[in-house]
Coordinates of N, CA, C and O in Angstrom, one line a residue:
M1 N 104.6 111.9 56.0 CA 103.8 112.1 57.2 C 103.6 110.8 57.9 O 103.6 109.7 57.4
N2 N 103.5 110.9 59.2 CA 103.3 109.8 60.1 C 101.9 109.8 60.6 O 101.4 110.6 61.3
D3 N 101.1 108.8 60.0 CA 99.6 108.7 60.4 C 99.4 107.8 61.6 O 98.2 107.7 62.0
K4 N 100.4 107.2 62.1 CA 100.2 106.3 63.3 C 99.8 107.1 64.5 O 100.4 108.1 64.9
K5 N 98.7 106.7 65.2 CA 98.3 107.3 66.4 C 99.3 107.0 67.5 O 99.8 105.9 67.6
T6 N 99.5 107.9 68.4 CA 100.3 107.6 69.5 C 99.4 107.2 70.7 O 98.4 107.8 71.0
E7 N 99.7 106.0 71.2 CA 98.9 105.4 72.3 C 99.4 106.0 73.6 O 100.5 106.3 73.8
P8 N 98.4 106.2 74.5 CA 98.8 106.6 75.9 C 99.7 105.5 76.5 O 99.5 104.3 76.2
P9 N 100.5 105.9 77.5 CA 101.3 104.9 78.1 C 100.5 103.9 78.9 O 99.4 104.2 79.4
K10 N 101.0 102.7 79.0 CA 100.3 101.6 79.8 C 100.7 101.8 81.2 O 101.5 102.6 81.6
M11 N 99.9 101.0 82.1 CA 100.1 101.2 83.5 C 101.5 100.9 84.0 O 102.0 101.6 84.8
C12 N 102.2 99.9 83.5 CA 103.5 99.6 84.0 C 104.5 100.7 83.5 O 105.4 101.0 84.3
E13 N 104.2 101.3 82.4 CA 105.1 102.4 82.0 C 104.9 103.6 82.9 O 105.8 104.3 83.1
L14 N 103.6 103.9 83.3 CA 103.4 105.0 84.2 C 104.1 104.8 85.5 O 104.7 105.7 86.1
H15 N 104.0 103.6 86.1 CA 104.7 103.3 87.3 C 106.2 103.4 87.2 O 106.9 103.9 88.1
A16 N 106.8 102.9 86.1 CA 108.2 103.0 85.9 C 108.7 104.4 85.8 O 109.8 104.8 86.2
A17 N 107.8 105.3 85.2 CA 108.1 106.7 85.1 C 107.8 107.5 86.3 O 108.1 108.7 86.4
G18 N 107.2 106.9 87.3 CA 106.9 107.5 88.6 C 105.7 108.4 88.5 O 105.5 109.3 89.4
L19 N 104.8 108.2 87.5 CA 103.6 108.9 87.4 C 102.4 108.3 88.1 O 101.5 107.8 87.6
M20 N 102.6 108.2 89.4 CA 101.6 107.5 90.3 C 100.2 108.1 90.3 O 99.3 107.4 90.3
Q21 N 100.1 109.4 90.2 CA 98.8 110.0 90.3 C 98.0 109.7 89.0 O 96.8 109.3 89.1
E22 N 98.6 109.7 87.9 CA 97.9 109.3 86.6 C 97.6 107.8 86.7 O 96.5 107.4 86.3
A23 N 98.5 107.0 87.2 CA 98.2 105.5 87.3 C 97.0 105.3 88.3 O 96.1 104.5 88.0
D24 N 97.0 106.0 89.4 CA 95.9 105.9 90.3 C 94.5 106.3 89.7 O 93.5 105.7 90.0
Q25 N 94.5 107.3 88.8 CA 93.3 107.8 88.2 C 92.8 106.7 87.2 O 91.6 106.7 87.0
R26 N 93.7 105.9 86.7 CA 93.3 104.9 85.7 C 92.8 103.6 86.5 O 92.4 102.6 85.8
S27 N 92.9 103.5 87.8 CA 92.5 102.3 88.5 C 91.6 102.6 89.6 O 91.6 102.0 90.7
T28 N 90.6 103.5 89.4 CA 89.7 103.9 90.5 C 88.7 102.8 90.7 O 88.2 102.5 91.9
S29 N 88.2 102.1 89.7 CA 87.3 100.9 89.8 C 87.8 99.9 88.8 O 87.2 99.8 87.7
P30 N 88.8 99.2 89.1 CA 89.5 98.3 88.1 C 88.5 97.2 87.6 O 87.8 96.6 88.4
Q31 N 88.6 96.9 86.3 CA 87.8 95.9 85.7 C 88.7 94.8 85.0 O 88.3 93.8 84.7
F32 N 90.0 95.2 84.9 CA 91.0 94.3 84.2 C 92.3 94.3 85.0 O 92.6 95.2 85.7
V33 N 93.0 93.2 84.8 CA 94.3 93.0 85.4 C 95.3 92.5 84.3 O 94.9 91.8 83.4
C34 N 96.5 93.0 84.4 CA 97.5 92.6 83.4 C 98.1 91.2 83.7 O 98.5 91.0 84.8
G35 N 98.1 90.4 82.7 CA 98.6 89.0 82.9 C 100.1 89.0 83.1 O 100.6 88.0 83.5
K36 N 100.8 90.1 82.7 CA 102.2 90.1 82.8 C 102.7 90.8 84.1 O 103.4 90.2 84.9
C37 N 102.2 92.0 84.4 CA 102.8 92.8 85.5 C 101.8 92.8 86.7 O 102.1 93.3 87.8
R38 N 100.6 92.3 86.5 CA 99.5 92.2 87.6 C 99.0 93.5 88.0 O 98.3 93.6 89.0
R39 N 99.2 94.6 87.3 CA 98.6 95.8 87.6 C 97.2 95.8 87.2 O 96.8 95.1 86.3
K40 N 96.3 96.6 87.9 CA 94.9 96.7 87.6 C 94.6 98.0 87.0 O 95.2 99.0 87.3
A41 N 93.5 98.0 86.1 CA 93.1 99.2 85.4 C 91.6 99.2 85.2 O 91.0 98.1 85.1
N42 N 91.0 100.4 85.0 CA 89.6 100.5 84.6 C 89.3 100.0 83.2 O 88.3 99.4 83.0
R43 N 90.3 100.2 82.3 CA 90.0 99.9 80.9 C 91.1 99.0 80.4 O 92.3 99.1 80.8
A44 N 90.8 98.1 79.5 CA 91.7 97.1 78.9 C 92.9 97.7 78.2 O 94.0 97.3 78.2
E45 N 92.6 98.8 77.5 CA 93.7 99.5 76.7 C 94.8 100.1 77.5 O 95.8 100.5 77.0
H46 N 94.6 100.2 78.8 CA 95.7 100.7 79.7 C 96.7 99.6 80.1 O 97.6 99.9 80.9
L47 N 96.5 98.4 79.6 CA 97.4 97.3 80.0 C 97.9 96.6 78.8 O 97.3 96.6 77.7
H48 N 99.1 95.9 78.9 CA 99.7 95.2 77.8 C 99.0 93.9 77.6 O 98.8 93.5 76.4
N49 N 98.6 93.2 78.6 CA 98.0 91.8 78.5 C 96.8 91.8 79.4 O 96.8 91.1 80.4
P50 N 95.7 92.5 79.0 CA 94.5 92.6 79.9 C 93.7 91.3 80.0 O 93.5 90.6 79.0
L51 N 93.3 91.0 81.2 CA 92.5 89.9 81.5 C 91.3 90.4 82.4 O 91.5 91.3 83.2
P52 N 90.1 89.9 82.3 CA 89.0 90.3 83.1 C 89.3 90.1 84.6 O 89.8 89.0 84.9
L53 N 89.0 91.0 85.4 CA 89.3 90.9 86.8 C 88.1 90.1 87.4 O 86.9 90.4 87.2
K54 N 88.4 89.1 88.2 CA 87.3 88.2 88.7 C 86.6 89.0 89.8 O 87.3 89.7 90.6
K55 N 85.3 88.9 89.8 CA 84.5 89.6 90.9 C 84.5 88.8 92.1 O 84.5 87.6 92.1
S56 N 84.5 89.5 93.2 CA 84.4 88.8 94.5 C 83.0 88.2 94.7 O 82.0 88.8 94.4
T57 N 83.0 87.0 95.2 CA 81.7 86.3 95.3 C 81.0 86.6 96.7 O 79.9 86.1 96.9
G58 N 81.7 87.3 97.6 CA 81.1 87.7 98.9 C 81.2 86.5 99.8 O 80.3 86.5 100.8
D59 N 82.1 85.6 99.7 CA 82.1 84.4 100.6 C 83.1 84.6 101.7 O 83.5 83.6 102.3
N60 N 83.5 85.8 101.9 CA 84.5 86.1 103.0 C 83.7 86.3 104.3 O 82.5 86.3 104.4
F61 N 84.4 86.5 105.4 CA 83.7 86.7 106.7 C 82.8 87.9 106.7 O 81.7 87.8 107.3
W62 N 83.1 89.0 106.0 CA 82.3 90.2 106.0 C 81.2 90.2 104.9 O 80.4 91.1 104.9
G63 N 81.3 89.3 104.0 CA 80.4 89.2 102.8 C 79.1 88.7 103.1 O 78.1 88.9 102.5

């Protein structure tokens, strides 16, 4: 028997497969960015190399 859990595809795999709707659902309010492909996601487990996404400090013209 194979007890290994199957992990859901990562963001870059979804984009490569053309599954844009599922990728969009995983990045509605991104908290992480992939250090390799630079894609953004809500949860770290959706990326191969997740890094915390820096928050905007509001120092722009409209902030």
